[in-house]
Amino acid sequence: MSSISLIANDPSRFDPLSLDQLQATADYEGMDRVVGLPDLHAGNGIAVGAVFWSRSRIWPHLVGSDIGCGMSLWETTSPLRKFRLGTVERKLQGLDAPWSGNGQAALTEAGLPPELASPALGTIGGGNHFVEFQRIEVVADEARFAALGLRHDRVWMMVHSGSRGLGQAVLQAHRQLEISRGIPKKSPEATAYLAQHDAALGWAVVNRQIIAKRFCESLGIDGRKVLDICHNSVSPHQGGWLHRKGAAPADQGLVTIPGSRGDFSYLVEPIADNADKALHSLAHGAGRKWSRKDAHARLSRRFNIADMQRTALGSHVICEDRRLIFEEAPHAYKDIGMVIADLEGAGLIRVIAKLRPLLSYKTRAA
């Protein structure tokens, strides 16, 4: 049985089911350390917002089906004063359709097998994935912001997507009858899984790059990538293997931590001195408060579609999936401010800037 660390000022507010799921994983033979982050919530059998480290084993299901899912953050060339929501909404058309570019060439350029190209490359996908245009609300660390060459007066863009069906195929190929057993780290099975995992992770990074390019081109602007991080992955760490399930890396530079589509997001810098207490990881977002089913049941009775297309912060939402717009409503998520406060209280991050949502794009009808 491994030790569990919870990163929270008040651990009693965690959903008991998420803690039960975390404990079940901590009980795996060969599991050495488990961390629950401030956005911890119950998942499909496995807690999300968690990190797992083992000296000896790899568990594909702890990474899950969306290998490489993550966030990229872009500073666009669009001046904030010229950003008109109505105009932007009208221009964002055809972005759910397959990308017209050369997927094989894009993957080859990234050092990935060209045969992994598919019509899904360059598309957001469903669930909680999105593209969001944002503005700088507050700069908490002006000196660091300036040193990074960042600008207050530009529109920013966050892209959240992953490996689409590819990650699911990898998980299916390596699904175990007894998932708690894992795979010995030096076995042929582990070598095969890791090779396919790394390809799916790379595919997800390329996917976010193409999505950002498509959205910028639709608006006639360009963008500079500030960061790209994955929050579903397994990687070598201190002689063992570190599994992140809905957890941002704290050992790869800047991190963006989004709230819900109706809340602020944060640009933060990990504090290396304290990183080991959270297994060199951070919260990847606000974390769900309600399941998708509960969110739809609660909110569809109280609100109509038009209510969901505007947020309390005045931002707009493009989501023409009539179920998804309720499932992913801001009400279904925890308070991102509390998540950030927990990370700061644990000495894990330094906030650089807070960003306000302007327009969140999830899907348009075909």
Short mmCIF file of C-alpha atoms in Angstrom, two decimals:
data_model
loop_
_atom_site.label_atom_id
_atom_site.label_comp_id
_atom_site.label_asym_id
_atom_site.label_seq_id
_atom_site.Cartn_x
_atom_site.Cartn_y
_atom_site.Cartn_z
CA MET A 1 0.00 0.00 0.00
CA SER A 2 1.42 3.38 -1.01
CA SER A 3 1.15 6.71 0.76
CA ILE A 4 -1.44 9.28 -0.36
CA SER A 5 -0.81 13.02 -0.22
CA LEU A 6 -3.65 15.50 -0.72
CA ILE A 7 -2.84 19.02 -1.89
CA ALA A 8 -5.60 21.15 -0.38
CA ASN A 9 -6.09 23.69 2.39
CA ASP A 10 -9.26 21.79 3.37
CA PRO A 11 -9.17 18.13 2.23
CA SER A 12 -12.66 17.56 3.71
CA ARG A 13 -14.22 19.23 0.67
CA PHE A 14 -13.10 16.44 -1.68
CA ASP A 15 -15.85 14.17 -2.99
CA PRO A 16 -15.70 10.92 -0.96
CA LEU A 17 -16.00 8.86 -4.16
CA SER A 18 -12.86 10.47 -5.57
CA LEU A 19 -11.00 9.62 -2.35
CA ASP A 20 -12.23 6.03 -2.52
CA GLN A 21 -10.98 5.79 -6.11
CA LEU A 22 -7.63 7.25 -5.08
CA GLN A 23 -7.32 4.75 -2.22
CA ALA A 24 -8.16 1.83 -4.50
CA THR A 25 -5.29 2.81 -6.79
CA ALA A 26 -2.93 3.36 -3.87
CA ASP A 27 -3.60 -0.25 -2.88
CA TYR A 28 -2.22 -1.64 -6.15
CA GLU A 29 0.75 -3.92 -5.67
CA GLY A 30 3.84 -2.00 -6.80
CA MET A 31 2.31 1.47 -6.33
CA ASP A 32 4.70 3.66 -4.33
CA ARG A 33 3.26 7.19 -4.16
CA VAL A 34 -0.11 8.80 -4.93
CA VAL A 35 -1.02 12.49 -4.92
CA GLY A 36 -4.48 14.04 -5.13
CA LEU A 37 -4.37 17.58 -6.51
CA PRO A 38 -6.83 20.41 -5.67
CA ASP A 39 -8.99 19.64 -8.73
CA LEU A 40 -9.38 15.98 -7.71
CA HIS A 41 -12.72 14.48 -8.74
CA ALA A 42 -14.24 11.08 -9.41
CA GLY A 43 -13.71 9.66 -12.87
CA ASN A 44 -14.74 6.50 -14.67
CA GLY A 45 -13.29 4.19 -12.04
CA ILE A 46 -10.10 6.25 -11.69
CA ALA A 47 -9.77 9.57 -9.87
CA VAL A 48 -8.95 12.54 -12.12
CA GLY A 49 -6.63 15.28 -10.91
CA ALA A 50 -4.18 12.71 -9.57
CA VAL A 51 -0.59 11.52 -9.95
CA PHE A 52 0.78 8.01 -9.42
CA TRP A 53 4.41 6.89 -9.15
CA SER A 54 5.78 3.37 -9.19
CA ARG A 55 9.35 2.13 -9.13
CA SER A 56 8.46 -1.03 -10.98
CA ARG A 57 5.20 -0.90 -12.99
CA ILE A 58 3.22 0.91 -15.66
CA TRP A 59 -0.58 1.01 -15.75
CA PRO A 60 -2.04 2.08 -19.13
CA HIS A 61 -5.49 2.72 -17.69
CA LEU A 62 -4.06 5.32 -15.29
CA VAL A 63 -3.19 7.41 -18.34
CA GLY A 64 -6.54 6.58 -19.91
CA SER A 65 -7.85 6.77 -23.44
CA ASP A 66 -7.00 10.39 -24.28
CA ILE A 67 -3.22 10.09 -24.19
CA GLY A 68 -1.52 13.45 -24.58
CA CYS A 69 -4.64 15.48 -23.85
CA GLY A 70 -3.52 18.91 -22.77
CA MET A 71 -3.49 22.67 -23.21
CA SER A 72 -1.64 25.07 -25.42
CA LEU A 73 -1.66 28.83 -24.85
CA TRP A 74 -1.08 31.34 -27.61
CA GLU A 75 -0.56 35.09 -27.71
CA THR A 76 -2.17 36.18 -30.97
CA THR A 77 -1.31 39.15 -33.15
CA SER A 78 -4.87 40.49 -32.78
CA PRO A 79 -5.03 43.75 -30.81
CA LEU A 80 -7.63 43.48 -28.07
CA ARG A 81 -9.24 46.77 -29.16
CA LYS A 82 -10.07 45.27 -32.59
CA PHE A 83 -11.62 42.04 -31.25
CA ARG A 84 -15.36 42.15 -31.97
CA LEU A 85 -17.30 39.17 -30.63
CA GLY A 86 -20.04 39.27 -33.25
CA THR A 87 -17.57 39.40 -36.11
CA VAL A 88 -15.43 36.64 -34.63
CA GLU A 89 -18.46 34.38 -34.09
CA ARG A 90 -19.46 34.74 -37.73
CA LYS A 91 -15.97 33.91 -38.98
CA LEU A 92 -15.54 30.71 -36.96
CA GLN A 93 -17.07 28.37 -39.52
CA GLY A 94 -16.15 24.89 -40.76
CA LEU A 95 -13.74 24.19 -37.92
CA ASP A 96 -15.34 20.87 -36.94
CA ALA A 97 -14.80 19.51 -40.46
CA PRO A 98 -11.60 17.60 -41.31
CA TRP A 99 -8.56 19.79 -41.86
CA SER A 100 -7.77 20.38 -45.53
CA GLY A 101 -4.01 20.35 -44.96
CA ASN A 102 -1.52 17.52 -45.38
CA GLY A 103 -1.73 15.50 -42.18
CA GLN A 104 0.98 13.04 -43.20
CA ALA A 105 3.42 15.87 -43.83
CA ALA A 106 2.59 17.53 -40.50
CA LEU A 107 3.21 14.30 -38.60
CA THR A 108 6.41 13.53 -40.52
CA GLU A 109 7.74 17.00 -39.73
CA ALA A 110 7.13 16.26 -36.03
CA GLY A 111 9.02 12.96 -36.29
CA LEU A 112 5.86 10.83 -36.13
CA PRO A 113 4.72 8.00 -38.41
CA PRO A 114 2.76 9.50 -41.33
CA GLU A 115 0.35 6.55 -41.31
CA LEU A 116 -1.14 7.95 -38.09
CA ALA A 117 -2.79 10.72 -40.11
CA SER A 118 -6.58 10.66 -39.90
CA PRO A 119 -9.56 12.98 -40.53
CA ALA A 120 -9.57 13.74 -36.79
CA LEU A 121 -6.19 15.52 -36.96
CA GLY A 122 -6.75 19.24 -36.48
CA THR A 123 -10.16 18.93 -34.81
CA ILE A 124 -11.13 19.67 -31.21
CA GLY A 125 -13.34 16.68 -30.43
CA GLY A 126 -16.10 16.49 -27.84
CA GLY A 127 -16.36 16.33 -24.07
CA ASN A 128 -14.59 19.15 -22.23
CA HIS A 129 -12.34 20.11 -25.15
CA PHE A 130 -12.47 23.67 -26.46
CA VAL A 131 -10.77 26.67 -27.98
CA GLU A 132 -11.12 29.86 -25.96
CA PHE A 133 -10.19 33.42 -26.82
CA GLN A 134 -9.11 35.38 -23.76
CA ARG A 135 -7.75 38.70 -22.56
CA ILE A 136 -5.31 39.53 -19.79
CA GLU A 137 -7.37 40.52 -16.76
CA VAL A 138 -4.61 41.07 -14.20
CA VAL A 139 -0.84 40.68 -14.30
CA ALA A 140 0.25 39.45 -10.88
CA ASP A 141 3.99 39.50 -11.63
CA GLU A 142 4.79 42.38 -13.96
CA ALA A 143 8.53 41.77 -13.95
CA ARG A 144 8.19 38.12 -14.96
CA PHE A 145 5.47 38.92 -17.52
CA ALA A 146 7.74 41.48 -19.15
CA ALA A 147 10.78 39.18 -19.01
CA LEU A 148 8.80 36.57 -20.93
CA GLY A 149 8.09 39.16 -23.64
CA LEU A 150 4.31 38.94 -23.16
CA ARG A 151 1.81 41.68 -24.02
CA HIS A 152 -1.24 42.99 -22.20
CA ASP A 153 -2.95 44.37 -25.28
CA ARG A 154 -3.29 41.19 -27.33
CA VAL A 155 -6.02 38.59 -27.62
CA TRP A 156 -4.91 35.23 -26.22
CA MET A 157 -6.08 31.78 -27.29
CA MET A 158 -6.19 28.55 -25.30
CA VAL A 159 -6.54 25.18 -27.07
CA HIS A 160 -7.65 22.09 -25.14
CA SER A 161 -7.64 18.81 -27.06
CA GLY A 162 -5.90 15.46 -27.20
CA SER A 163 -5.18 12.41 -29.33
CA ARG A 164 -8.81 11.81 -30.30
CA GLY A 165 -9.42 8.16 -31.30
CA LEU A 166 -5.73 7.27 -31.42
CA GLY A 167 -5.30 7.22 -27.65
CA GLN A 168 -8.38 5.07 -27.31
CA ALA A 169 -6.95 2.56 -29.80
CA VAL A 170 -3.68 2.40 -27.84
CA LEU A 171 -5.50 1.76 -24.57
CA GLN A 172 -7.65 -0.95 -26.15
CA ALA A 173 -4.57 -2.68 -27.57
CA HIS A 174 -3.03 -2.85 -24.09
CA ARG A 175 -6.11 -3.41 -21.93
CA GLN A 176 -5.52 -5.94 -19.17
CA LEU A 177 -7.95 -8.46 -17.72
CA GLU A 178 -6.79 -7.50 -14.24
CA ILE A 179 -6.00 -3.80 -14.50
CA SER A 180 -4.56 -3.47 -11.00
CA ARG A 181 -1.59 -5.69 -11.88
CA GLY A 182 0.02 -3.27 -14.30
CA ILE A 183 2.93 -4.09 -16.63
CA PRO A 184 6.50 -4.68 -15.37
CA LYS A 185 8.52 -1.68 -16.52
CA LYS A 186 11.23 -3.65 -18.36
CA SER A 187 8.90 -6.09 -20.08
CA PRO A 188 8.30 -6.27 -23.86
CA GLU A 189 4.69 -5.28 -23.14
CA ALA A 190 5.83 -2.08 -21.45
CA THR A 191 8.18 -1.25 -24.33
CA ALA A 192 5.38 -1.73 -26.85
CA TYR A 193 2.91 0.36 -24.85
CA LEU A 194 5.35 3.20 -24.28
CA ALA A 195 6.21 3.43 -27.99
CA GLN A 196 2.53 3.75 -28.91
CA HIS A 197 1.89 6.09 -25.98
CA ASP A 198 4.68 8.42 -27.10
CA ALA A 199 3.34 8.48 -30.66
CA ALA A 200 -0.16 9.34 -29.42
CA LEU A 201 1.26 12.05 -27.16
CA GLY A 202 3.16 13.57 -30.08
CA TRP A 203 0.03 13.34 -32.25
CA ALA A 204 -1.90 15.32 -29.63
CA VAL A 205 0.71 18.09 -29.64
CA VAL A 206 0.53 18.32 -33.44
CA ASN A 207 -3.26 18.30 -33.22
CA ARG A 208 -3.28 21.36 -30.94
CA GLN A 209 -0.83 23.11 -33.24
CA ILE A 210 -3.07 22.57 -36.27
CA ILE A 211 -6.21 23.58 -34.35
CA ALA A 212 -4.55 26.85 -33.35
CA LYS A 213 -3.45 27.45 -36.94
CA ARG A 214 -7.00 26.82 -38.25
CA PHE A 215 -8.60 29.21 -35.77
CA CYS A 216 -6.04 31.94 -36.41
CA GLU A 217 -6.41 31.59 -40.18
CA SER A 218 -10.19 31.84 -39.92
CA LEU A 219 -9.74 35.26 -38.26
CA GLY A 220 -6.86 36.43 -40.45
CA ILE A 221 -4.40 36.60 -37.55
CA ASP A 222 -1.27 34.80 -36.40
CA GLY A 223 -0.11 33.56 -33.02
CA ARG A 224 2.92 32.79 -30.89
CA LYS A 225 2.85 29.64 -28.79
CA VAL A 226 3.64 30.44 -25.17
CA LEU A 227 3.32 26.86 -23.90
CA ASP A 228 2.00 23.38 -24.64
CA ILE A 229 1.52 20.85 -21.84
CA CYS A 230 0.02 17.37 -21.61
CA HIS A 231 -2.01 16.27 -18.60
CA ASN A 232 -2.61 12.58 -19.46
CA SER A 233 0.72 10.76 -19.74
CA VAL A 234 3.28 8.42 -18.26
CA SER A 235 6.95 9.38 -18.13
CA PRO A 236 10.21 8.22 -16.52
CA HIS A 237 10.77 9.81 -13.12
CA GLN A 238 13.38 9.10 -10.44
CA GLY A 239 14.05 5.58 -11.68
CA GLY A 240 10.36 4.71 -11.93
CA TRP A 241 7.29 5.78 -13.90
CA LEU A 242 5.09 8.80 -13.22
CA HIS A 243 1.46 8.58 -14.35
CA ARG A 244 -0.48 11.82 -14.67
CA LYS A 245 -4.26 11.52 -14.92
CA GLY A 246 -5.61 15.02 -15.31
CA ALA A 247 -2.46 16.60 -13.92
CA ALA A 248 -0.25 19.29 -15.45
CA PRO A 249 3.54 18.87 -15.38
CA ALA A 250 5.47 21.08 -12.97
CA ASP A 251 8.82 20.26 -14.56
CA GLN A 252 8.37 21.62 -18.08
CA GLY A 253 8.14 25.39 -17.62
CA LEU A 254 5.05 27.61 -17.69
CA VAL A 255 1.60 26.11 -17.07
CA THR A 256 -1.89 27.35 -17.86
CA ILE A 257 -4.67 26.29 -15.48
CA PRO A 258 -8.14 26.95 -16.94
CA GLY A 259 -11.33 27.52 -15.00
CA SER A 260 -14.68 26.67 -16.49
CA ARG A 261 -15.84 28.45 -19.65
CA GLY A 262 -17.40 31.09 -17.39
CA ASP A 263 -14.44 31.67 -15.10
CA PHE A 264 -10.89 32.95 -15.19
CA SER A 265 -7.82 30.99 -16.24
CA TYR A 266 -4.32 31.40 -14.83
CA LEU A 267 -0.81 31.52 -16.25
CA VAL A 268 1.51 30.20 -13.56
CA GLU A 269 5.12 29.20 -13.02
CA PRO A 270 5.91 26.11 -10.94
CA ILE A 271 8.16 26.54 -7.90
CA ALA A 272 10.82 23.87 -8.26
CA ASP A 273 11.90 23.81 -4.60
CA ASN A 274 8.58 22.34 -3.48
CA ALA A 275 7.68 20.30 -6.55
CA ASP A 276 8.36 16.85 -5.10
CA LYS A 277 5.52 17.11 -2.56
CA ALA A 278 3.07 16.94 -5.50
CA LEU A 279 5.19 14.57 -7.62
CA HIS A 280 6.24 17.46 -9.86
CA SER A 281 2.64 18.03 -10.95
CA LEU A 282 -0.11 20.66 -10.71
CA ALA A 283 -3.88 20.85 -11.06
CA HIS A 284 -4.93 20.82 -14.71
CA GLY A 285 -8.10 22.86 -14.26
CA ALA A 286 -10.95 23.55 -11.87
CA GLY A 287 -12.14 19.94 -11.73
CA ARG A 288 -15.73 18.76 -12.03
CA LYS A 289 -18.21 19.35 -9.22
CA TRP A 290 -21.02 17.42 -10.93
CA SER A 291 -20.92 14.55 -13.39
CA ARG A 292 -22.08 15.28 -16.93
CA LYS A 293 -25.32 13.41 -16.31
CA ASP A 294 -26.02 15.37 -13.11
CA ALA A 295 -25.14 18.69 -14.75
CA HIS A 296 -27.58 18.09 -17.58
CA ALA A 297 -30.34 16.97 -15.21
CA ARG A 298 -29.89 19.94 -12.88
CA LEU A 299 -29.37 22.69 -15.41
CA SER A 300 -31.65 21.78 -18.32
CA ARG A 301 -34.63 22.24 -15.98
CA ARG A 302 -33.51 25.70 -14.85
CA PHE A 303 -32.03 27.27 -17.98
CA ASN A 304 -32.56 27.37 -21.72
CA ILE A 305 -29.94 27.18 -24.45
CA ALA A 306 -29.72 30.96 -24.80
CA ASP A 307 -28.87 31.27 -21.09
CA MET A 308 -25.95 28.89 -21.58
CA GLN A 309 -24.56 30.90 -24.53
CA ARG A 310 -23.58 33.77 -22.24
CA THR A 311 -21.60 33.62 -19.01
CA ALA A 312 -21.52 35.66 -15.81
CA LEU A 313 -18.26 37.25 -17.02
CA GLY A 314 -19.94 38.42 -20.24
CA SER A 315 -18.20 35.93 -22.51
CA HIS A 316 -19.90 34.13 -25.38
CA VAL A 317 -20.16 30.36 -25.91
CA ILE A 318 -20.42 28.58 -29.26
CA CYS A 319 -21.75 25.08 -28.60
CA GLU A 320 -24.50 23.79 -30.87
CA ASP A 321 -24.65 20.39 -29.16
CA ARG A 322 -27.78 20.84 -27.06
CA ARG A 323 -26.72 18.30 -24.46
CA LEU A 324 -23.05 19.21 -24.21
CA ILE A 325 -23.80 22.87 -23.54
CA PHE A 326 -25.43 21.87 -20.24
CA GLU A 327 -22.96 19.10 -19.38
CA GLU A 328 -20.03 21.53 -19.65
CA ALA A 329 -21.70 24.56 -18.06
CA PRO A 330 -19.66 26.62 -15.57
CA HIS A 331 -21.98 25.49 -12.76
CA ALA A 332 -20.68 21.90 -13.15
CA TYR A 333 -17.12 22.90 -12.16
CA LYS A 334 -15.38 23.80 -8.93
CA ASP A 335 -14.18 27.30 -8.06
CA ILE A 336 -10.88 27.81 -9.91
CA GLY A 337 -9.88 30.51 -7.42
CA MET A 338 -9.89 27.93 -4.63
CA VAL A 339 -7.78 25.54 -6.70
CA ILE A 340 -5.20 28.26 -7.32
CA ALA A 341 -5.23 29.23 -3.64
CA ASP A 342 -4.54 25.60 -2.67
CA LEU A 343 -1.58 25.42 -5.05
CA GLU A 344 -0.22 28.73 -3.75
CA GLY A 345 -0.77 27.63 -0.15
CA ALA A 346 1.28 24.50 -0.82
CA GLY A 347 4.08 26.63 -2.26
CA LEU A 348 3.77 24.97 -5.68
CA ILE A 349 3.14 27.92 -8.01
CA ARG A 350 3.71 31.58 -8.62
CA VAL A 351 0.85 33.27 -10.49
CA ILE A 352 2.00 35.41 -13.41
CA ALA A 353 -1.34 36.50 -14.89
CA LYS A 354 -5.09 35.93 -14.76
CA LEU A 355 -7.00 35.69 -18.05
CA ARG A 356 -10.68 36.48 -18.71
CA PRO A 357 -12.68 34.46 -21.25
CA LEU A 358 -14.05 36.33 -24.27
CA LEU A 359 -15.41 33.52 -26.45
CA SER A 360 -15.41 29.74 -25.89
CA TYR A 361 -15.81 27.48 -28.92
CA LYS A 362 -16.84 23.85 -28.52
CA THR A 363 -18.76 22.77 -31.60
CA ARG A 364 -21.04 23.97 -34.40
CA ALA A 365 -23.74 21.88 -36.05
CA ALA A 366 -22.66 20.21 -39.29
#
